[in-house]
Tab-separated table of C-alpha atoms and ligand atoms in Angstrom:
chain	number	residue	atom	x	y	z
A	16	MET	CA	109.608	128.246	155.538
A	17	ASN	CA	109.221	131.790	157.356
A	18	PHE	CA	109.961	133.809	154.086
A	19	PRO	CA	107.177	136.358	154.356
A	20	VAL	CA	105.605	135.486	151.113
A	21	ASP	CA	102.654	136.112	151.717
A	22	GLU	CA	103.181	140.186	152.731
A	23	ILE	CA	105.632	139.998	149.525
A	24	ARG	CA	102.195	139.723	147.501
A	25	LYS	CA	100.865	142.931	149.015
A	26	ASP	CA	104.054	144.639	146.598
A	27	PHE	CA	102.430	142.751	143.680
A	28	PRO	CA	98.330	143.908	143.261
A	29	ILE	CA	98.655	142.326	139.707
A	30	LEU	CA	98.180	139.428	141.045
A	31	ASP	CA	95.321	139.748	142.859
A	32	GLN	CA	92.824	139.512	139.905
A	33	LYS	CA	90.658	136.230	138.253
A	34	VAL	CA	91.934	134.860	135.237
A	35	ASN	CA	88.754	132.347	133.452
A	36	GLY	CA	87.187	133.018	136.712
A	37	ARG	CA	90.038	131.738	138.564
A	38	PRO	CA	92.541	133.238	140.434
A	39	LEU	CA	95.963	133.938	138.309
A	40	VAL	CA	98.724	131.672	139.335
A	41	TYR	CA	102.060	133.307	137.550
A	42	PHE	CA	104.255	130.833	136.655
A	43	ASP	CA	105.766	132.785	133.288
A	44	ASN	CA	108.520	133.898	135.459
A	45	ALA	CA	111.074	133.265	133.361
A	46	ALA	CA	109.244	135.321	130.616
A	47	THR	CA	109.467	137.996	132.688
A	48	THR	CA	108.225	138.851	136.172
A	49	GLN	CA	106.228	141.343	137.446
A	50	LYS	CA	106.449	144.456	138.629
A	51	PRO	CA	106.622	145.279	143.167
A	52	MET	CA	105.240	148.730	143.396
A	53	ALA	CA	108.377	150.149	144.953
A	54	VAL	CA	108.983	150.109	140.691
A	55	ILE	CA	106.296	150.525	139.087
A	56	ASN	CA	106.017	154.168	141.659
A	57	ARG	CA	109.986	155.297	141.248
A	58	ILE	CA	109.481	155.075	137.184
A	59	SER	CA	105.869	157.511	138.512
A	60	GLU	CA	107.839	159.594	140.478
A	61	TYR	CA	110.219	160.387	137.937
A	62	TYR	CA	108.190	161.281	135.181
A	63	LEU	CA	105.799	163.182	138.368
A	64	LYS	CA	108.862	165.059	139.792
A	65	GLU	CA	112.879	165.030	138.547
A	66	ASN	CA	112.573	164.018	133.906
A	67	SER	CA	114.665	166.108	132.297
A	68	ASN	CA	117.709	165.330	129.527
A	69	VAL	CA	120.459	163.691	131.154
A	70	HIS	CA	124.033	165.114	131.178
A	71	ARG	CA	123.438	167.778	128.873
A	72	GLY	CA	122.213	170.778	130.948
A	73	VAL	CA	122.990	173.017	134.290
A	74	HIS	CA	119.794	173.381	134.905
A	75	HIS	CA	118.294	171.983	138.173
A	76	LEU	CA	116.318	169.073	136.639
A	77	SER	CA	119.296	168.187	134.052
A	78	GLN	CA	120.992	167.866	137.553
A	79	LEU	CA	118.407	166.004	139.378
A	80	ALA	CA	118.118	163.600	136.849
A	81	THR	CA	121.733	163.066	135.612
A	82	GLU	CA	122.542	162.360	139.555
A	83	ALA	CA	119.612	159.959	139.520
A	84	TYR	CA	120.653	157.645	136.653
A	85	GLU	CA	123.867	158.167	137.877
A	86	ASN	CA	123.222	156.741	141.343
A	87	ALA	CA	121.120	153.450	139.230
A	88	ARG	CA	124.496	152.584	137.935
A	89	GLU	CA	126.553	153.047	141.083
A	90	SER	CA	123.437	149.777	142.467
A	91	VAL	CA	123.906	148.166	139.357
A	92	ARG	CA	127.779	148.219	140.308
A	93	LYS	CA	127.483	146.774	143.583
A	94	PHE	CA	124.078	144.600	143.133
A	95	ILE	CA	127.044	142.572	141.496
A	96	ASN	CA	129.982	143.435	142.684
A	97	ALA	CA	132.135	145.170	139.307
A	98	GLY	CA	135.042	146.776	140.222
A	99	SER	CA	134.106	150.122	138.435
A	100	LYS	CA	130.907	151.604	137.039
A	101	SER	CA	132.743	152.385	133.171
A	102	GLU	CA	131.873	148.977	133.431
A	103	ILE	CA	128.484	149.179	133.917
A	104	ILE	CA	126.880	150.225	130.390
A	105	PHE	CA	122.868	150.001	130.171
A	106	THR	CA	121.193	148.674	127.470
A	107	ARG	CA	117.534	147.519	126.247
A	108	GLY	CA	118.280	144.136	127.876
A	109	THR	CA	120.643	140.658	127.496
A	110	THR	CA	119.728	141.032	123.815
A	111	GLU	CA	120.549	143.959	122.692
A	112	SER	CA	124.002	143.844	125.362
A	113	ILE	CA	124.932	140.233	122.683
A	114	ASN	CA	124.323	141.984	119.911
A	115	MET	CA	126.544	144.848	120.194
A	116	LEU	CA	129.034	142.699	121.926
A	117	ALA	CA	129.002	140.482	118.484
A	118	THR	CA	129.793	143.893	115.950
A	119	ILE	CA	132.305	145.611	118.553
A	120	VAL	CA	134.589	142.467	118.298
A	121	GLU	CA	133.979	141.668	114.802
A	122	SER	CA	137.344	142.709	114.498
A	123	ARG	CA	138.404	140.038	116.429
A	124	VAL	CA	137.522	137.449	114.599
A	125	ASN	CA	139.045	136.225	111.417
A	126	GLU	CA	138.437	133.487	108.533
A	127	GLY	CA	138.877	130.470	110.234
A	128	ASP	CA	138.529	131.342	113.995
A	129	GLU	CA	136.196	129.319	116.639
A	130	ILE	CA	133.414	131.457	118.580
A	131	LEU	CA	132.283	128.406	121.322
A	132	VAL	CA	128.574	127.739	122.553
A	133	THR	CA	126.522	125.521	124.114
A	134	ALA	CA	123.679	123.700	123.073
A	135	MET	CA	121.255	124.620	125.317
A	136	GLU	CA	121.935	128.775	125.056
A	137	HIS	CA	118.647	131.381	124.618
A	138	HIS	CA	117.789	132.513	120.764
A	139	SER	CA	120.104	135.864	121.803
A	140	ASN	CA	122.900	134.033	122.932
A	141	PHE	CA	123.018	132.358	120.408
A	142	VAL	CA	122.756	133.889	116.307
A	143	PRO	CA	124.652	136.420	117.416
A	144	TRP	CA	127.224	134.119	117.122
A	145	GLN	CA	126.275	132.535	115.000
A	146	GLN	CA	125.439	135.162	112.287
A	147	LEU	CA	129.324	136.568	113.761
A	148	CYS	CA	130.486	133.664	112.113
A	149	LEU	CA	128.949	133.540	108.846
A	150	ARG	CA	130.125	137.283	108.148
A	151	LYS	CA	133.267	136.007	109.148
A	152	ARG	CA	133.598	133.083	107.798
A	153	ALA	CA	134.585	131.665	111.915
A	154	ASN	CA	133.511	128.434	112.948
A	155	LEU	CA	130.516	127.533	115.503
A	156	LYS	CA	132.032	124.628	117.856
A	157	ILE	CA	128.175	123.931	119.634
A	158	VAL	CA	129.945	122.616	123.384
A	159	PRO	CA	126.759	119.938	123.665
A	160	ILE	CA	124.736	118.818	126.365
A	161	SER	CA	123.641	115.200	128.203
A	162	GLN	CA	120.201	114.180	128.650
A	163	GLN	CA	119.852	115.881	132.247
A	164	GLY	CA	120.850	118.377	130.179
A	165	VAL	CA	123.924	119.023	132.094
A	166	LEU	CA	127.095	120.726	129.765
A	167	ASP	CA	130.036	118.113	128.825
A	168	MET	CA	132.910	119.489	130.603
A	169	ASP	CA	135.511	117.417	128.848
A	170	PHE	CA	134.036	118.264	125.235
A	171	LEU	CA	134.307	122.011	126.780
A	172	LYS	CA	138.319	121.479	127.762
A	173	LYS	CA	138.972	119.744	124.891
A	174	ALA	CA	137.848	122.381	122.812
A	175	LEU	CA	139.718	125.556	124.495
A	176	ASN	CA	142.478	125.616	121.528
A	177	PRO	CA	143.710	128.859	120.277
A	178	ARG	CA	141.707	129.093	117.347
A	179	VAL	CA	138.622	129.795	120.172
A	180	LYS	CA	138.322	133.556	120.495
A	181	PHE	CA	134.954	133.120	122.692
A	182	LEU	CA	133.591	131.523	124.414
A	183	ALA	CA	129.376	132.493	125.475
A	184	VAL	CA	127.808	130.296	127.691
A	185	THR	CA	124.407	130.822	129.887
A	186	HIS	CA	124.841	131.470	133.425
A	187	ILE	CA	121.560	129.536	134.356
A	188	SER	CA	119.285	127.613	131.501
A	189	ASN	CA	115.496	129.070	130.730
A	190	VAL	CA	114.700	126.037	129.892
A	191	LEU	CA	116.302	123.585	132.166
A	192	GLY	CA	117.154	125.780	135.297
A	193	THR	CA	120.602	124.196	134.911
A	194	ILE	CA	122.734	126.624	137.066
A	195	ASN	CA	126.306	126.056	134.961
A	196	PRO	CA	129.570	126.212	136.662
A	197	VAL	CA	130.438	129.627	135.593
A	198	LYS	CA	133.262	130.016	137.656
A	199	GLU	CA	134.985	126.710	136.779
A	200	ILE	CA	134.341	127.066	132.923
A	201	VAL	CA	136.105	130.584	133.061
A	202	LYS	CA	138.897	129.321	135.023
A	203	LEU	CA	139.597	126.413	131.970
A	204	ALA	CA	138.850	128.958	129.572
A	205	HIS	CA	141.640	131.904	130.817
A	206	GLU	CA	144.263	129.307	131.290
A	207	LYS	CA	143.654	129.597	127.569
A	208	GLY	CA	143.402	133.283	127.054
A	209	ILE	CA	140.287	132.658	125.933
A	210	PRO	CA	137.386	135.214	126.798
A	211	VAL	CA	134.049	134.531	128.373
A	212	VAL	CA	130.399	135.793	127.759
A	213	ILE	CA	127.828	135.372	129.801
A	214	ASP	CA	124.767	135.236	129.174
A	215	GLY	CA	123.055	135.858	133.051
A	216	ALA	CA	119.308	136.552	132.362
A	217	GLN	CA	118.454	133.770	134.160
A	218	GLY	CA	121.512	134.169	136.627
A	219	ILE	CA	120.662	137.475	138.055
A	220	VAL	CA	117.429	136.363	139.193
A	221	HIS	CA	118.189	132.979	140.958
A	222	SER	CA	121.707	133.639	141.725
A	223	LYS	CA	124.230	135.094	143.627
A	224	VAL	CA	126.144	137.138	141.401
A	225	ASP	CA	129.858	138.348	141.591
A	226	VAL	CA	131.033	139.253	138.620
A	227	GLN	CA	134.876	139.228	139.696
A	228	ASP	CA	134.335	136.344	141.568
A	229	ILE	CA	133.109	134.767	137.941
A	230	ASP	CA	135.749	136.944	136.228
A	231	ALA	CA	133.749	136.878	134.292
A	232	ASP	CA	134.820	138.838	130.675
A	233	PHE	CA	131.434	140.143	129.966
A	234	TYR	CA	127.424	139.056	131.648
A	235	ALA	CA	124.829	140.112	129.808
A	236	PHE	CA	121.236	140.257	131.424
A	237	SER	CA	117.742	142.186	131.766
A	238	GLY	CA	115.810	144.523	134.283
A	239	HIS	CA	112.459	142.801	133.584
A	240	LYS	CA	113.776	138.928	134.444
A	241	ILE	CA	114.157	140.513	137.280
A	242	TYR	CA	111.237	142.625	138.713
A	243	GLY	CA	112.671	145.416	136.716
A	244	PRO	CA	111.241	147.064	133.998
A	245	MET	CA	110.888	145.958	130.345
A	246	GLY	CA	113.040	147.613	127.569
A	247	ILE	CA	115.808	148.180	130.201
A	248	GLY	CA	119.106	145.646	131.092
A	249	VAL	CA	122.805	146.002	131.369
A	250	LEU	CA	126.195	144.534	130.036
A	251	TYR	CA	128.927	144.392	132.353
A	252	GLY	CA	132.405	144.272	130.582
A	253	ARG	CA	136.008	144.603	131.729
A	254	GLU	CA	137.252	147.660	131.755
A	255	SER	CA	140.428	146.576	129.776
A	256	TRP	CA	138.181	144.727	127.272
A	257	LEU	CA	135.529	147.882	126.464
A	258	ASN	CA	138.728	150.099	126.450
A	259	SER	CA	139.941	148.669	124.015
A	260	LEU	CA	136.961	147.477	121.020
A	261	PRO	CA	134.845	150.163	119.287
A	262	PRO	CA	131.742	151.998	120.060
A	263	TYR	CA	128.849	150.304	118.707
A	264	GLN	CA	126.473	153.451	118.045
A	265	PHE	CA	127.542	156.858	117.089
A	266	GLY	CA	125.568	160.285	117.601
A	267	GLY	CA	125.211	162.346	121.071
A	268	GLU	CA	126.799	161.142	124.633
A	269	MET	CA	129.161	158.974	123.256
A	270	VAL	CA	130.988	161.478	121.737
A	271	GLU	CA	133.670	163.970	123.479
A	272	LYS	CA	134.748	166.232	120.311
A	273	VAL	CA	133.231	166.662	117.081
A	274	GLY	CA	134.565	168.071	113.689
A	275	PHE	CA	133.713	168.379	110.600
A	276	ASP	CA	136.495	165.473	109.352
A	277	MET	CA	137.433	163.820	112.386
A	278	THR	CA	135.105	162.858	116.036
A	279	THR	CA	137.536	161.464	119.345
A	280	PHE	CA	134.939	159.670	121.429
A	281	ASN	CA	133.414	160.000	125.724
A	282	HIS	CA	135.296	157.898	127.743
A	283	LEU	CA	133.800	154.503	129.490
A	284	PRO	CA	130.521	153.619	129.942
A	285	TYR	CA	129.107	157.378	127.960
A	286	LYS	CA	131.597	156.029	124.540
A	287	TYR	CA	128.613	152.770	124.827
A	288	GLU	CA	125.616	154.934	125.702
A	289	ALA	CA	124.549	156.983	121.633
A	290	GLY	CA	121.566	158.813	122.705
A	291	THR	CA	119.085	159.680	125.338
A	292	PRO	CA	119.072	156.912	127.969
A	293	ASN	CA	116.236	154.305	129.135
A	294	VAL	CA	116.674	157.152	132.829
A	295	ALA	CA	113.467	155.329	134.435
A	296	GLY	CA	114.274	152.288	133.291
A	297	ALA	CA	117.080	152.140	134.509
A	298	LEU	CA	115.443	154.142	137.971
A	299	GLY	CA	113.085	151.374	138.012
A	300	LEU	CA	116.440	148.276	137.356
A	301	GLU	CA	117.886	150.020	140.507
A	302	ALA	CA	114.191	149.890	142.864
A	303	ALA	CA	114.235	146.601	141.897
A	304	LEU	CA	117.371	145.650	143.175
A	305	HIS	CA	116.629	147.772	146.965
A	306	TYR	CA	113.466	145.347	146.286
A	307	ILE	CA	115.619	141.936	146.346
A	308	ASP	CA	118.809	143.111	147.946
A	309	ASN	CA	115.374	143.842	151.401
A	310	LEU	CA	114.236	140.304	150.802
A	311	GLY	CA	117.528	138.586	150.494
A	312	MET	CA	118.739	137.223	147.640
A	313	ASP	CA	119.312	133.799	149.758
A	314	LYS	CA	116.056	134.248	151.592
A	315	ILE	CA	114.694	133.750	147.915
A	316	ILE	CA	116.837	131.021	146.758
A	317	GLU	CA	115.904	129.228	148.790
A	318	HIS	CA	112.214	129.727	148.697
A	319	GLU	CA	112.415	129.477	145.155
A	320	ASP	CA	113.775	126.196	145.504
A	321	TYR	CA	111.834	124.879	147.593
A	322	LEU	CA	109.001	125.399	145.216
A	323	LEU	CA	110.740	123.628	142.578
A	324	LYS	CA	111.473	120.692	144.279
A	325	ILE	CA	107.777	120.213	145.277
A	326	ALA	CA	106.517	120.965	142.240
A	327	THR	CA	108.883	117.996	140.902
A	328	LYS	CA	107.718	115.406	143.198
A	329	LYS	CA	104.223	116.355	143.095
A	330	LEU	CA	104.063	116.328	139.224
A	331	SER	CA	105.797	113.806	138.728
A	332	GLU	CA	102.843	111.243	140.034
A	333	ILE	CA	101.311	112.076	137.008
A	334	GLU	CA	101.575	109.001	134.083
A	335	GLY	CA	103.753	110.009	131.506
A	336	MET	CA	105.144	112.622	133.590
A	337	LYS	CA	108.453	113.489	131.171
A	338	PHE	CA	110.861	116.168	132.691
A	339	VAL	CA	113.058	118.274	130.931
A	340	GLY	CA	116.649	119.318	132.108
A	341	GLU	CA	117.578	116.710	135.943
A	342	ALA	CA	120.297	118.415	136.049
A	343	PRO	CA	121.496	117.921	139.486
A	344	ASP	CA	122.598	121.824	140.236
A	345	LYS	CA	119.467	123.356	138.810
A	346	THR	CA	117.013	126.133	139.586
A	347	ALA	CA	113.710	128.027	139.445
A	348	ALA	CA	112.241	126.290	135.828
A	349	LEU	CA	110.473	123.150	135.498
A	350	SER	CA	110.262	122.099	131.804
A	351	PHE	CA	107.668	118.644	131.453
A	352	LEU	CA	106.114	117.416	129.278
A	353	VAL	CA	103.164	114.200	129.068
A	354	GLU	CA	103.158	111.615	126.616
A	355	GLY	CA	100.722	111.365	123.604
A	356	ILE	CA	99.770	115.114	124.688
A	357	HIS	CA	100.808	118.167	122.989
A	358	PRO	CA	102.842	120.991	125.140
A	359	TYR	CA	100.668	123.354	123.229
A	360	ASP	CA	97.390	121.728	123.996
A	361	LEU	CA	98.115	121.072	127.690
A	362	GLY	CA	99.138	124.673	128.204
A	363	THR	CA	95.885	126.496	126.602
A	364	LEU	CA	94.017	124.447	129.115
A	365	LEU	CA	96.118	125.819	132.293
A	366	ASP	CA	95.339	128.354	130.966
A	367	GLN	CA	91.919	128.547	131.174
A	368	MET	CA	92.016	127.282	134.464
A	369	GLY	CA	94.175	130.151	136.082
A	370	VAL	CA	97.628	128.855	135.283
A	371	ALA	CA	99.694	130.604	133.184
A	372	VAL	CA	102.907	128.391	132.545
A	373	ARG	CA	104.529	129.148	128.758
A	374	THR	CA	104.866	126.527	125.882
A	375	GLY	CA	106.353	125.983	122.670
A	376	HIS	CA	110.581	126.453	122.283
A	377	HIS	CA	111.063	129.313	124.514
A	378	CYS	CA	113.336	130.802	122.246
A	379	ALA	CA	115.840	127.695	122.335
A	380	ASP	CA	115.692	125.916	118.400
A	381	PRO	CA	118.758	123.956	118.720
A	382	LEU	CA	117.596	122.268	122.560
A	383	MET	CA	114.388	120.987	121.508
A	384	ASP	CA	116.049	119.248	118.359
A	385	PHE	CA	118.311	118.308	120.652
A	386	TYR	CA	115.994	116.245	123.119
A	387	GLY	CA	113.646	115.310	119.954
A	388	VAL	CA	110.425	117.686	121.168
A	389	PRO	CA	108.249	120.375	119.385
A	390	GLY	CA	108.429	121.456	122.418
A	391	THR	CA	107.388	121.801	126.203
A	392	VAL	CA	105.556	123.146	128.970
A	393	ARG	CA	107.387	125.647	131.196
A	394	ALA	CA	106.619	126.538	135.079
A	395	SER	CA	109.302	129.162	136.152
A	396	PHE	CA	109.351	130.261	140.567
A	397	GLY	CA	109.172	133.650	141.321
A	398	LEU	CA	109.740	135.052	144.445
A	399	TYR	CA	105.554	135.697	144.975
A	400	ASN	CA	104.758	131.871	144.039
A	401	THR	CA	103.660	129.833	147.123
A	402	GLU	CA	103.204	126.116	147.936
A	403	GLU	CA	99.564	126.304	147.108
A	404	GLU	CA	99.881	127.615	143.477
A	405	VAL	CA	101.838	125.053	143.116
A	406	SER	CA	99.142	122.638	144.507
A	407	LYS	CA	96.704	124.618	142.314
A	408	LEU	CA	99.968	124.221	138.565
A	409	VAL	CA	99.517	120.385	140.314
A	410	ASP	CA	95.797	119.655	140.011
A	411	ALA	CA	95.166	121.640	137.444
A	412	ALA	CA	97.612	119.705	135.295
A	413	LYS	CA	96.154	115.916	135.960
A	414	LYS	CA	92.710	117.706	135.356
A	415	ALA	CA	93.866	119.058	131.617
A	416	VAL	CA	95.594	115.386	131.315
A	417	GLN	CA	92.885	113.318	132.343
A	418	MET	CA	90.398	116.241	129.536
A	419	LEU	CA	93.236	114.867	127.206
A	420	ARG	CA	94.185	111.151	127.405
B	4	PLP	C1	114.769	135.593	128.469
B	4	PLP	C2	116.297	135.881	128.365
B	4	PLP	C3	116.992	135.799	127.579
B	4	PLP	C4	116.192	137.514	126.333
B	4	PLP	O1	116.406	138.593	126.755
B	4	PLP	P1	115.710	139.679	126.605
B	4	PLP	O2	115.250	140.532	127.574
B	4	PLP	O3	114.119	138.820	125.890
B	4	PLP	O4	116.685	140.732	126.212
B	4	PLP	C5	118.551	135.670	126.988
B	4	PLP	N1	118.962	134.200	127.499
B	4	PLP	C6	118.044	133.760	128.632
B	4	PLP	C7	118.311	132.362	129.170
B	4	PLP	C8	116.802	133.912	128.438
B	4	PLP	O5	116.254	133.861	129.902
């Protein structure tokens, strides 16, 4: 491996600390990633030198901040290869992006209509659609998955009928690591005239995203999962869609002209950015995207796949080890259980040994129900993780299992 992981780790000072007397091993990247100095510096630089409200002033600082904010939008556009900057809406994150969408499409969904989601969705790409269906007396249809954690494509094909108003699917599962064939899914849906919403919270981090190639109608993601700050995210939306849908929130910035008895709305993307935006967050996100571009997404993916492969192999030596999610096409997240041991106990012992993993339902209760488990232990990998850390996880897991048996 020629991936310069030792050099990379120097960009992430937070990793260099002890937890319970042992060097921190951070394997909770699917929940949030750590931030490189480039991101941290960009945020403080903004507050040190550029802070001002955007789009509203002619004075120097306001122009600086506006320019920086709009450049960040352009960087996001480039990163996902959107056709236009107007299609990049800054939000607080994936959750807000999808809630916004499930609200603004409300008038398009009527009693008896259907919305398709999958059994592997994160709550934030599930509950907003479920609640929309409840409000509109529409039906939420669930595309099932196999025991391996692969979407049932035959079911999906048959389920695409004229009553379906939207299909919402995750690009990559945060629990199973399954990479869904989103391009193929979009093609099938579009043949039936059905728009597709993609939860890209993990897809953006572990794959090369090209929204035009995927032909997605909507693609949502969060800054903090891709080494950027919390509180900033993106909703990509096809321009024709966003132009035809109503605004989400009302207030400053999203208006064109306001009168006592009527208001006209601003054009895209501002129509969907009411109020003062998270400028520092957008700049931090831009710095994170540049950081990734400099390393090269291909190399990052290769590195993470390698870690996943060795972790899977070594952990499988533990007696009673059961992996949740064994799709042939998977990445960077490894969920597991050990027979007779509660995931919470295992996670707690791992933490005592300095290894940070996540235990629980991973915001995917329906998926846990499908597998009939209370939760799993999940180790998820990022660009700064090392082979040595994988060995520490395996050793710690072996020790913990011994103690708990
Ligand atoms: C983390 C995550 C979300 C939610 O993202 P927030 O940043 O909490 O809004 C949604 N879907 C997937 C697949 C995720 O991993």
